[in-house]
Amino acid sequence: MEGENNMGKLSMMVINFMTNQCGWGLQLVDGGNLGRDGSIREQQIKFKATHPLNLIAPHLMIELRQVGYVEINGANTNGIFDKLDGWLKQKWSASQIQADPQYCDVKFSTSSFKSRGSVEFRDQGYIEVNGLHDAQDVKSALDDYYIPQGCTHYTQGFLEKEPYCDLKYRTPGNFYYRSGSTNNLGKRTTELAHFMGNRGWKLMLCNGGQRHRALTGLLTGLRANALRATVS
């Protein structure tokens, strides 16, 4: 599908590395479509280092750019730049390139950000979930919630060589409502937040995009897991 990408899945890899291995706390995930036709997707992830004096704790922002760059802004606290350098090279075959100090402190180039071809019609409706690698119990809970509503597990097409999310549902025709600028994405998001809240998860962030009428919610669990659910 034109415009669909795996940045959500890769963002969760960065989040798990920074929180589980480096001990930093996730503060914010934000993204948007840029360019004349909204075809360029950018993702921003902000972390805070653990510190007894939170008011002076250092911050770090990592931006994933679909054109093939990872840009980092912030202080090199406890050698975090070298840790990221090693991780990005190992996981995404990234290489550090010259950074313009007016735009970022450290910059990497990678070919790991992939976009789909013209395979699917998004108007049919989908629900995509990322971050299930350490929260498998959530998959069964979502199955119990969405399948009775007529949703089915998405079957990967012949031309799709790799998954772009951990779990994907195809929604029935009446699941989403659109009439001009009016839609029911807010209602569906509130329903999901209520359902997950009763199971110990908390909604941290909602992020909307007009190009595909998508709304993304970032959920975190009591066990410090992270789940990113996208409805579009």
Coordinates of N, CA and C in Angstrom, one line a residue:
M1 N 0.8 -1.2 0.0 CA 0.0 0.0 0.0 C 0.9 1.2 0.0
E2 N 0.6 2.2 -0.9 CA 1.4 3.4 -1.0 C 1.3 4.2 0.3
G3 N 2.4 4.6 0.9 CA 2.4 5.4 2.1 C 2.5 4.5 3.4
E4 N 2.3 3.2 3.3 CA 2.4 2.4 4.5 C 3.9 2.0 4.6
N5 N 4.3 1.9 5.9 CA 5.7 1.7 6.1 C 5.9 0.9 7.4
N6 N 7.1 0.5 7.7 CA 7.4 -0.3 8.9 C 8.0 0.6 10.0
M7 N 7.8 1.9 10.0 CA 8.5 2.7 11.0 C 7.9 2.5 12.4
G8 N 6.6 2.1 12.5 CA 6.1 1.7 13.8 C 6.8 0.5 14.4
K9 N 7.1 -0.5 13.6 CA 7.8 -1.7 14.1 C 9.2 -1.3 14.5
L10 N 9.9 -0.6 13.6 CA 11.2 -0.2 14.0 C 11.3 0.8 15.1
S11 N 10.3 1.6 15.3 CA 10.3 2.5 16.5 C 10.2 1.7 17.8
M12 N 9.5 0.6 17.8 CA 9.4 -0.2 19.0 C 10.7 -0.9 19.3
M13 N 11.5 -1.2 18.2 CA 12.9 -1.7 18.5 C 13.7 -0.7 19.2
V14 N 13.7 0.5 18.7 CA 14.4 1.6 19.4 C 14.0 1.8 20.8
I15 N 12.6 1.8 21.0 CA 12.1 2.0 22.4 C 12.5 0.9 23.3
N16 N 12.4 -0.3 22.9 CA 12.8 -1.5 23.8 C 14.3 -1.4 24.1
F17 N 15.1 -1.0 23.1 CA 16.6 -1.0 23.3 C 16.9 0.1 24.3
M18 N 16.3 1.3 24.1 CA 16.6 2.5 25.0 C 16.1 2.2 26.4
T19 N 14.9 1.6 26.6 CA 14.4 1.4 27.9 C 14.9 0.2 28.6
N20 N 14.9 -1.0 27.9 CA 15.2 -2.2 28.5 C 16.7 -2.5 28.7
Q21 N 17.5 -1.9 27.8 CA 19.0 -2.2 27.8 C 19.8 -1.0 28.3
C22 N 19.3 0.2 28.0 CA 20.0 1.4 28.4 C 19.5 2.1 29.6
G23 N 18.3 1.7 30.0 CA 17.7 2.3 31.2 C 17.1 3.7 31.1
W24 N 16.8 4.1 29.9 CA 16.2 5.4 29.7 C 14.7 5.3 29.7
G25 N 14.0 6.4 30.1 CA 12.5 6.3 30.1 C 11.9 7.0 28.9
L26 N 10.9 6.3 28.3 CA 10.2 6.9 27.1 C 9.3 8.0 27.6
Q27 N 9.5 9.2 26.9 CA 8.7 10.4 27.2 C 7.7 10.7 26.1
L28 N 8.0 10.5 24.8 CA 7.1 11.0 23.8 C 7.4 10.3 22.5
V29 N 6.4 9.9 21.8 CA 6.5 9.4 20.4 C 5.6 10.2 19.5
D30 N 6.1 10.8 18.5 CA 5.3 11.7 17.6 C 5.7 11.4 16.2
G31 N 4.7 11.6 15.3 CA 5.0 11.4 13.9 C 4.1 12.2 13.0
G32 N 4.5 12.3 11.7 CA 3.6 13.0 10.8 C 4.0 12.8 9.4
N33 N 3.1 13.1 8.5 CA 3.4 13.0 7.0 C 3.8 14.4 6.5
L34 N 4.9 14.5 5.8 CA 5.3 15.7 5.2 C 5.4 15.6 3.7
G35 N 5.9 16.7 3.1 CA 6.0 16.7 1.6 C 4.7 17.3 1.0
R36 N 4.8 17.6 -0.3 CA 3.6 18.2 -0.9 C 2.4 17.3 -0.9
D37 N 2.6 16.0 -1.1 CA 1.4 15.1 -1.1 C 1.4 14.2 0.2
G38 N 2.2 14.6 1.2 CA 2.2 13.9 2.4 C 2.8 12.5 2.3
S39 N 3.7 12.3 1.4 CA 4.2 11.0 1.1 C 5.5 10.7 2.0
I40 N 6.0 11.6 2.7 CA 7.2 11.4 3.5 C 6.8 11.3 5.0
R41 N 7.1 10.2 5.6 CA 6.7 9.9 7.0 C 7.9 10.1 7.9
E42 N 7.7 10.9 9.0 CA 8.8 11.1 9.9 C 8.3 10.7 11.3
Q43 N 9.2 10.1 12.1 CA 8.8 9.6 13.4 C 9.8 10.2 14.4
Q44 N 9.4 10.7 15.6 CA 10.2 11.3 16.6 C 10.0 10.5 17.9
I45 N 11.1 10.2 18.6 CA 11.0 9.5 19.8 C 11.9 10.2 20.8
K46 N 11.3 10.6 22.0 CA 12.0 11.3 23.0 C 12.2 10.5 24.3
F47 N 13.4 10.5 24.8 CA 13.7 9.7 26.0 C 14.3 10.6 27.1
K48 N 14.2 10.1 28.3 CA 14.8 10.8 29.5 C 15.6 9.8 30.3
A49 N 16.8 10.2 30.6 CA 17.7 9.3 31.3 C 17.3 9.3 32.8
T50 N 17.4 8.1 33.4 CA 17.1 8.0 34.8 C 18.0 8.8 35.7
H51 N 17.5 9.6 36.6 CA 18.3 10.6 37.3 C 17.5 10.9 38.6
P52 N 18.2 11.0 39.8 CA 17.5 11.3 41.0 C 16.9 12.7 41.0
L53 N 17.5 13.6 40.2 CA 17.0 15.0 40.1 C 16.4 15.1 38.8
N54 N 15.1 14.8 38.7 CA 14.5 14.7 37.4 C 14.4 16.1 36.7
L55 N 14.5 17.2 37.4 CA 14.4 18.5 36.8 C 15.6 18.8 35.9
I56 N 16.7 18.1 36.2 CA 17.9 18.4 35.4 C 18.4 17.2 34.6
A57 N 17.5 16.2 34.5 CA 17.8 15.0 33.8 C 18.0 15.3 32.3
P58 N 19.0 14.7 31.7 CA 19.3 14.9 30.3 C 18.2 14.3 29.4
H59 N 18.0 14.9 28.2 CA 17.0 14.4 27.3 C 17.7 14.0 26.0
L60 N 17.0 13.1 25.2 CA 17.5 12.7 24.0 C 16.3 12.5 23.0
M61 N 16.5 13.0 21.8 CA 15.5 12.8 20.8 C 16.1 12.0 19.6
I62 N 15.4 11.0 19.2 CA 15.8 10.2 18.0 C 14.7 10.3 16.9
E63 N 15.1 10.7 15.8 CA 14.1 10.9 14.7 C 14.4 9.9 13.6
L64 N 13.4 9.1 13.2 CA 13.5 8.1 12.1 C 12.9 8.8 10.8
R65 N 13.7 8.9 9.8 CA 13.2 9.5 8.6 C 13.1 8.5 7.5
Q66 N 12.0 8.4 6.9 CA 11.7 7.4 5.9 C 12.7 7.4 4.7
V67 N 13.3 8.6 4.4 CA 14.2 8.7 3.3 C 15.5 7.9 3.6
G68 N 15.7 7.4 4.9 CA 16.8 6.6 5.2 C 17.8 7.2 6.2
Y69 N 17.3 8.0 7.1 CA 18.2 8.6 8.1 C 17.7 8.4 9.5
V70 N 18.6 8.3 10.4 CA 18.3 8.3 11.8 C 19.1 9.5 12.4
E71 N 18.4 10.5 13.0 CA 19.0 11.7 13.5 C 18.8 11.8 15.0
I72 N 19.9 12.1 15.7 CA 19.8 12.1 17.2 C 20.2 13.5 17.6
N73 N 19.4 14.0 18.6 CA 19.7 15.3 19.2 C 19.7 15.2 20.7
G74 N 20.6 15.8 21.4 CA 20.7 15.8 22.8 C 22.1 15.5 23.3
A75 N 22.3 15.5 24.6 CA 23.6 15.3 25.2 C 24.1 13.9 25.1
N76 N 25.4 13.7 25.0 CA 25.9 12.3 24.9 C 26.1 11.8 26.3
T77 N 25.0 11.6 27.0 CA 25.1 11.2 28.4 C 25.5 9.7 28.6
N78 N 26.5 9.5 29.4 CA 27.0 8.1 29.7 C 27.3 7.4 28.4
G79 N 27.9 8.1 27.4 CA 28.3 7.5 26.2 C 27.1 6.9 25.4
I80 N 25.9 7.5 25.4 CA 24.8 6.9 24.7 C 24.9 6.9 23.2
F81 N 25.7 7.9 22.7 CA 25.9 7.9 21.2 C 26.6 6.7 20.8
D82 N 27.7 6.2 21.5 CA 28.4 5.0 21.1 C 27.5 3.8 21.2
K83 N 26.7 3.8 22.2 CA 25.8 2.6 22.4 C 24.8 2.5 21.2
L84 N 24.3 3.7 20.9 CA 23.4 3.7 19.7 C 24.1 3.4 18.4
D85 N 25.3 3.8 18.3 CA 26.1 3.5 17.1 C 26.2 2.0 16.9
G86 N 26.6 1.3 18.0 CA 26.8 -0.1 17.9 C 25.4 -0.8 17.6
W87 N 24.4 -0.4 18.3 CA 23.1 -1.0 18.1 C 22.5 -0.8 16.7
L88 N 22.6 0.4 16.2 CA 22.1 0.7 14.8 C 22.9 0.0 13.8
K89 N 24.2 -0.2 14.0 CA 25.0 -0.9 13.0 C 24.7 -2.4 13.0
Q90 N 24.4 -2.9 14.2 CA 24.1 -4.3 14.3 C 22.7 -4.7 13.8
K91 N 21.7 -3.9 14.2 CA 20.3 -4.2 13.9 C 19.9 -3.7 12.5
W92 N 20.4 -2.6 12.1 CA 19.8 -2.0 10.9 C 20.9 -1.8 9.8
S93 N 22.2 -2.3 10.1 CA 23.3 -2.1 9.1 C 23.5 -0.6 8.8
A94 N 23.3 0.2 9.8 CA 23.4 1.7 9.6 C 24.9 2.1 9.7
S95 N 25.2 3.2 9.1 CA 26.5 3.8 9.1 C 26.4 5.3 9.5
Q96 N 27.3 5.7 10.3 CA 27.3 7.1 10.7 C 27.8 8.0 9.6
I97 N 27.1 9.1 9.4 CA 27.5 10.0 8.3 C 27.7 11.4 8.9
Q98 N 28.2 12.3 8.1 CA 28.5 13.7 8.6 C 27.1 14.4 8.9
A99 N 27.0 14.9 10.1 CA 25.8 15.6 10.6 C 26.0 17.1 10.5
D100 N 25.0 17.8 10.0 CA 24.9 19.2 10.0 C 24.6 19.7 11.4
P101 N 25.5 20.3 12.1 CA 25.2 20.7 13.5 C 24.0 21.6 13.7
Q102 N 23.5 22.2 12.6 CA 22.3 23.1 12.7 C 21.1 22.3 12.7
Y103 N 21.2 21.0 12.4 CA 20.0 20.2 12.3 C 20.0 19.0 13.3
C104 N 21.1 18.4 13.6 CA 21.2 17.3 14.5 C 22.6 17.1 15.0
D105 N 22.8 16.4 16.1 CA 24.1 16.2 16.7 C 24.8 14.9 16.1
V106 N 24.0 13.9 15.8 CA 24.6 12.7 15.2 C 23.6 12.2 14.2
K107 N 24.1 11.7 13.1 CA 23.3 11.2 12.0 C 23.8 9.9 11.4
F108 N 22.8 9.0 11.1 CA 23.1 7.7 10.5 C 22.3 7.5 9.3
S109 N 22.9 6.7 8.4 CA 22.2 6.4 7.1 C 21.9 4.9 7.2
T110 N 20.7 4.5 6.8 CA 20.3 3.1 6.8 C 19.3 2.9 5.6
S111 N 19.2 1.6 5.2 CA 18.3 1.2 4.2 C 17.2 0.4 4.8
S112 N 17.0 0.4 6.1 CA 16.1 -0.5 6.8 C 14.6 0.0 6.7
F113 N 14.4 1.3 6.4 CA 13.1 1.8 6.3 C 12.5 1.4 4.9
K114 N 11.5 0.6 4.9 CA 10.9 0.1 3.7 C 9.5 0.5 3.6
S115 N 9.0 0.8 2.4 CA 7.6 1.1 2.2 C 7.0 0.0 1.3
R116 N 5.7 -0.2 1.5 CA 5.0 -1.2 0.7 C 4.8 -0.7 -0.8
G117 N 4.6 -1.7 -1.7 CA 4.2 -1.3 -3.0 C 2.6 -1.3 -3.0
S118 N 2.0 -1.2 -4.2 CA 0.6 -1.1 -4.3 C 0.0 -2.5 -4.2
V119 N -0.3 -2.9 -3.0 CA -0.7 -4.3 -2.7 C -2.1 -4.3 -2.2
E120 N -2.5 -3.4 -1.3 CA -3.7 -3.4 -0.5 C -4.5 -2.2 -0.8
F121 N -5.8 -2.3 -0.5 CA -6.7 -1.1 -0.5 C -7.1 -0.7 0.9
R122 N -6.5 0.4 1.4 CA -6.7 0.7 2.8 C -8.2 1.0 3.1
D123 N -9.0 1.4 2.1 CA -10.4 1.7 2.4 C -11.1 0.5 3.0
Q124 N -10.6 -0.7 2.8 CA -11.2 -1.9 3.4 C -11.1 -1.9 4.9
G125 N -10.1 -1.3 5.4 CA -10.0 -1.1 6.9 C -9.0 -2.2 7.5
Y126 N -8.1 -1.7 8.3 CA -7.2 -2.6 9.0 C -7.0 -2.1 10.5
I127 N -6.5 -3.0 11.3 CA -6.0 -2.6 12.6 C -4.6 -3.3 12.7
E128 N -3.6 -2.5 13.0 CA -2.2 -3.0 13.1 C -1.7 -2.8 14.5
V129 N -0.9 -3.8 15.0 CA -0.4 -3.8 16.4 C 1.1 -4.1 16.3
N130 N 1.9 -3.3 17.0 CA 3.3 -3.5 17.1 C 3.7 -3.6 18.6
G131 N 4.7 -4.4 18.9 CA 5.3 -4.5 20.3 C 4.8 -5.7 21.0
L132 N 4.5 -6.8 20.3 CA 4.0 -8.0 21.0 C 5.0 -9.0 21.3
H133 N 6.3 -8.7 21.0 CA 7.4 -9.7 21.2 C 7.5 -10.0 22.7
D134 N 7.2 -9.1 23.6 CA 7.3 -9.4 25.0 C 5.9 -9.2 25.7
A135 N 4.9 -9.3 25.0 CA 3.5 -9.2 25.5 C 2.5 -10.0 24.8
Q136 N 2.9 -11.3 24.7 CA 2.0 -12.2 23.9 C 0.6 -12.4 24.5
D137 N 0.4 -12.1 25.8 CA -0.9 -12.3 26.3 C -1.9 -11.2 25.7
V138 N -1.3 -10.1 25.3 CA -2.1 -9.1 24.7 C -2.8 -9.6 23.4
K139 N -2.0 -10.4 22.6 CA -2.6 -10.9 21.3 C -3.9 -11.7 21.6
S140 N -3.9 -12.6 22.6 CA -5.1 -13.3 22.8 C -6.2 -12.4 23.3
A141 N -5.9 -11.4 24.1 CA -6.9 -10.4 24.6 C -7.5 -9.7 23.4
L142 N -6.7 -9.2 22.5 CA -7.2 -8.5 21.3 C -8.0 -9.4 20.4
D143 N -7.6 -10.7 20.3 CA -8.4 -11.6 19.5 C -9.8 -11.7 20.1
D144 N -9.8 -11.9 21.4 CA -11.1 -12.0 22.1 C -12.0 -10.7 21.9
Y145 N -11.3 -9.6 21.8 CA -12.1 -8.3 21.6 C -12.5 -8.1 20.2
Y146 N -11.6 -8.2 19.2 CA -11.9 -7.8 17.9 C -12.6 -8.9 17.0
I147 N -12.2 -10.2 17.2 CA -12.8 -11.2 16.3 C -14.3 -11.3 16.5
P148 N -14.9 -11.2 17.7 CA -16.4 -11.2 17.8 C -17.0 -10.0 17.1
Q149 N -16.3 -9.0 16.9 CA -16.8 -7.8 16.1 C -16.7 -8.0 14.6
G150 N -16.3 -9.1 14.2 CA -16.2 -9.4 12.8 C -14.9 -9.2 12.1
C151 N -13.8 -8.8 12.9 CA -12.5 -8.7 12.4 C -11.9 -10.1 12.2
T152 N -11.0 -10.1 11.2 CA -10.3 -11.4 10.9 C -8.8 -11.1 10.9
H153 N -8.0 -12.2 11.1 CA -6.5 -12.0 11.0 C -6.2 -11.8 9.5
Y154 N -5.3 -10.8 9.3 CA -4.9 -10.5 7.9 C -3.9 -11.6 7.4
T155 N -4.2 -12.0 6.2 CA -3.3 -13.0 5.6 C -2.3 -12.3 4.6
Q156 N -1.1 -12.5 4.8 CA 0.0 -11.8 4.0 C -0.1 -12.2 2.6
G157 N -0.1 -11.2 1.7 CA -0.2 -11.5 0.2 C 1.1 -12.0 -0.3
F158 N 1.0 -12.5 -1.6 CA 2.1 -13.1 -2.2 C 3.3 -12.2 -2.4
L159 N 3.0 -10.9 -2.7 CA 4.1 -9.9 -3.0 C 4.7 -9.3 -1.7
E160 N 4.1 -9.7 -0.5 CA 4.6 -9.1 0.7 C 5.6 -10.1 1.3
K161 N 6.9 -9.7 1.3 CA 8.0 -10.5 1.6 C 8.2 -10.5 3.1
E162 N 7.9 -9.5 3.8 CA 8.1 -9.4 5.3 C 7.0 -8.6 5.9
P163 N 6.7 -8.9 7.2 CA 5.7 -8.2 7.9 C 6.1 -6.8 8.3
Y164 N 5.1 -5.9 8.3 CA 5.3 -4.6 8.7 C 4.7 -4.3 10.1
C165 N 4.2 -5.3 10.7 CA 3.7 -5.1 12.1 C 3.6 -6.5 12.7
D166 N 3.4 -6.6 14.0 CA 3.4 -7.9 14.7 C 2.0 -8.6 14.5
L167 N 1.0 -7.8 14.4 CA -0.4 -8.4 14.3 C -1.2 -7.4 13.5
K168 N -2.0 -8.0 12.6 CA -2.9 -7.2 11.7 C -4.2 -7.8 11.6
Y169 N -5.3 -7.0 11.7 CA -6.6 -7.5 11.5 C -7.2 -6.8 10.3
R170 N -8.1 -7.5 9.6 CA -8.9 -6.9 8.5 C -10.3 -6.7 9.2
T171 N -10.8 -5.4 9.0 CA -12.0 -5.1 9.7 C -13.2 -5.3 8.8
P172 N -14.4 -5.5 9.3 CA -15.6 -5.6 8.4 C -16.0 -4.2 7.9
G173 N -16.8 -4.2 6.9 CA -17.2 -3.0 6.2 C -17.8 -1.9 7.0
N174 N -18.5 -2.3 8.1 CA -19.1 -1.3 8.9 C -18.3 -0.9 10.1
F175 N -17.1 -1.3 10.2 CA -16.3 -1.1 11.4 C -15.9 0.4 11.5
Y176 N -15.5 1.0 10.4 CA -15.1 2.4 10.3 C -16.2 3.2 9.6
Y177 N -16.5 4.4 10.1 CA -17.5 5.2 9.5 C -16.8 6.5 9.0
R178 N -17.0 6.8 7.7 CA -16.4 8.1 7.2 C -17.5 8.8 6.3
S179 N -17.6 10.1 6.6 CA -18.6 10.9 5.8 C -17.9 12.3 5.7
G180 N -17.3 12.5 4.6 CA -16.5 13.8 4.5 C -15.4 13.8 5.5
S181 N -15.4 14.9 6.4 CA -14.4 15.0 7.4 C -14.8 14.3 8.7
T182 N -15.9 13.7 8.7 CA -16.4 13.0 9.9 C -16.1 11.5 9.9
N183 N -15.6 11.0 11.0 CA -15.3 9.6 11.1 C -15.4 9.1 12.6
N184 N -15.3 7.9 12.8 CA -15.5 7.3 14.1 C -14.1 6.8 14.7
L185 N -13.0 7.3 14.2 CA -11.7 6.8 14.8 C -11.6 7.2 16.2
G186 N -12.1 8.3 16.6 CA -12.0 8.7 18.1 C -12.8 7.7 18.9
K187 N -13.9 7.3 18.4 CA -14.8 6.4 19.2 C -14.1 5.0 19.3
R188 N -13.5 4.6 18.2 CA -12.8 3.3 18.2 C -11.6 3.3 19.1
T189 N -10.9 4.4 19.1 CA -9.7 4.6 20.0 C -10.1 4.6 21.4
T190 N -11.2 5.3 21.8 CA -11.7 5.3 23.2 C -12.1 3.9 23.6
E191 N -12.8 3.2 22.7 CA -13.2 1.8 23.1 C -12.0 0.9 23.4
L192 N -10.9 1.0 22.5 CA -9.7 0.2 22.7 C -9.0 0.6 24.0
A193 N -8.9 1.9 24.3 CA -8.3 2.4 25.5 C -9.0 1.9 26.8
H194 N -10.3 1.9 26.7 CA -11.1 1.4 27.8 C -10.9 -0.1 28.0
F195 N -10.9 -0.9 26.9 CA -10.7 -2.3 27.0 C -9.3 -2.6 27.5
M196 N -8.3 -2.0 27.0 CA -6.9 -2.2 27.5 C -6.7 -1.7 28.9
G197 N -7.4 -0.6 29.3 CA -7.3 -0.1 30.6 C -7.7 -1.1 31.7
N198 N -8.8 -1.8 31.4 CA -9.3 -2.8 32.3 C -8.3 -4.0 32.5
R199 N -7.3 -4.0 31.6 CA -6.3 -5.1 31.7 C -4.9 -4.6 32.1
G200 N -4.9 -3.5 32.7 CA -3.6 -3.0 33.3 C -2.8 -2.2 32.4
W201 N -3.3 -1.8 31.2 CA -2.5 -0.9 30.3 C -3.1 0.5 30.4
K202 N -2.2 1.4 30.0 CA -2.5 2.9 30.1 C -2.2 3.5 28.8
L203 N -3.2 4.3 28.2 CA -3.0 5.0 27.0 C -2.0 6.2 27.3
M204 N -0.9 6.2 26.5 CA 0.1 7.3 26.7 C 0.0 8.4 25.7
L205 N -0.4 8.0 24.5 CA -0.3 9.0 23.4 C -1.3 8.6 22.3
C206 N -2.0 9.6 21.8 CA -2.8 9.5 20.5 C -2.2 10.4 19.5
N207 N -2.0 9.9 18.3 CA -1.4 10.7 17.2 C -2.2 10.4 16.0
G208 N -2.7 11.4 15.3 CA -3.5 11.3 14.1 C -2.8 11.8 12.9
G209 N -3.2 11.2 11.8 CA -2.7 11.6 10.5 C -3.8 11.7 9.5
Q210 N -3.9 12.7 8.7 CA -5.1 13.0 7.9 C -4.9 12.2 6.5
R211 N -3.7 12.0 6.1 CA -3.5 11.4 4.8 C -4.3 10.1 4.6
H212 N -4.2 9.2 5.6 CA -4.9 8.0 5.5 C -5.9 7.9 6.6
R213 N -6.3 9.0 7.1 CA -7.3 9.0 8.2 C -6.9 8.0 9.3
A214 N -5.7 8.1 9.8 CA -5.2 7.1 10.7 C -5.1 7.7 12.1
L215 N -5.2 7.0 13.1 CA -5.0 7.5 14.5 C -4.2 6.4 15.2
T216 N -3.1 6.8 15.8 CA -2.2 5.9 16.5 C -2.2 6.2 18.0
G217 N -2.3 5.1 18.8 CA -2.2 5.2 20.2 C -1.1 4.4 20.8
L218 N -0.3 5.0 21.7 CA 0.8 4.3 22.3 C 0.3 3.9 23.7
L219 N 0.4 2.6 24.0 CA 0.0 2.0 25.2 C 1.1 1.4 26.0
T220 N 1.1 1.6 27.3 CA 2.2 0.9 28.1 C 1.6 0.1 29.2
G221 N 2.2 -1.0 29.5 CA 1.7 -2.0 30.4 C 2.4 -1.8 31.8
L222 N 1.8 -2.5 32.8 CA 2.4 -2.4 34.1 C 3.7 -3.1 34.2
R223 N 4.1 -3.9 33.2 CA 5.3 -4.6 33.3 C 6.4 -3.9 32.4
A224 N 6.2 -2.7 32.1 CA 7.1 -1.8 31.4 C 7.2 -2.3 29.9
N225 N 6.2 -3.0 29.4 CA 6.2 -3.4 28.0 C 5.6 -2.2 27.3
A226 N 5.7 -2.2 26.0 CA 5.2 -1.1 25.2 C 4.4 -1.7 24.0
L227 N 3.2 -1.2 23.8 CA 2.4 -1.7 22.7 C 1.9 -0.5 21.9
R228 N 2.1 -0.5 20.6 CA 1.7 0.5 19.7 C 0.6 0.0 18.8
A229 N -0.5 0.5 18.9 CA -1.7 0.0 18.2 C -2.1 1.1 17.2
T230 N -2.3 0.7 15.9 CA -2.7 1.7 14.9 C -4.0 1.3 14.3
V231 N -4.9 2.2 14.2 CA -6.2 1.9 13.5 C -6.3 2.9 12.3
S232 N -6.7 2.4 11.2 CA -6.8 3.2 10.0 C -7.8 2.7 9.1

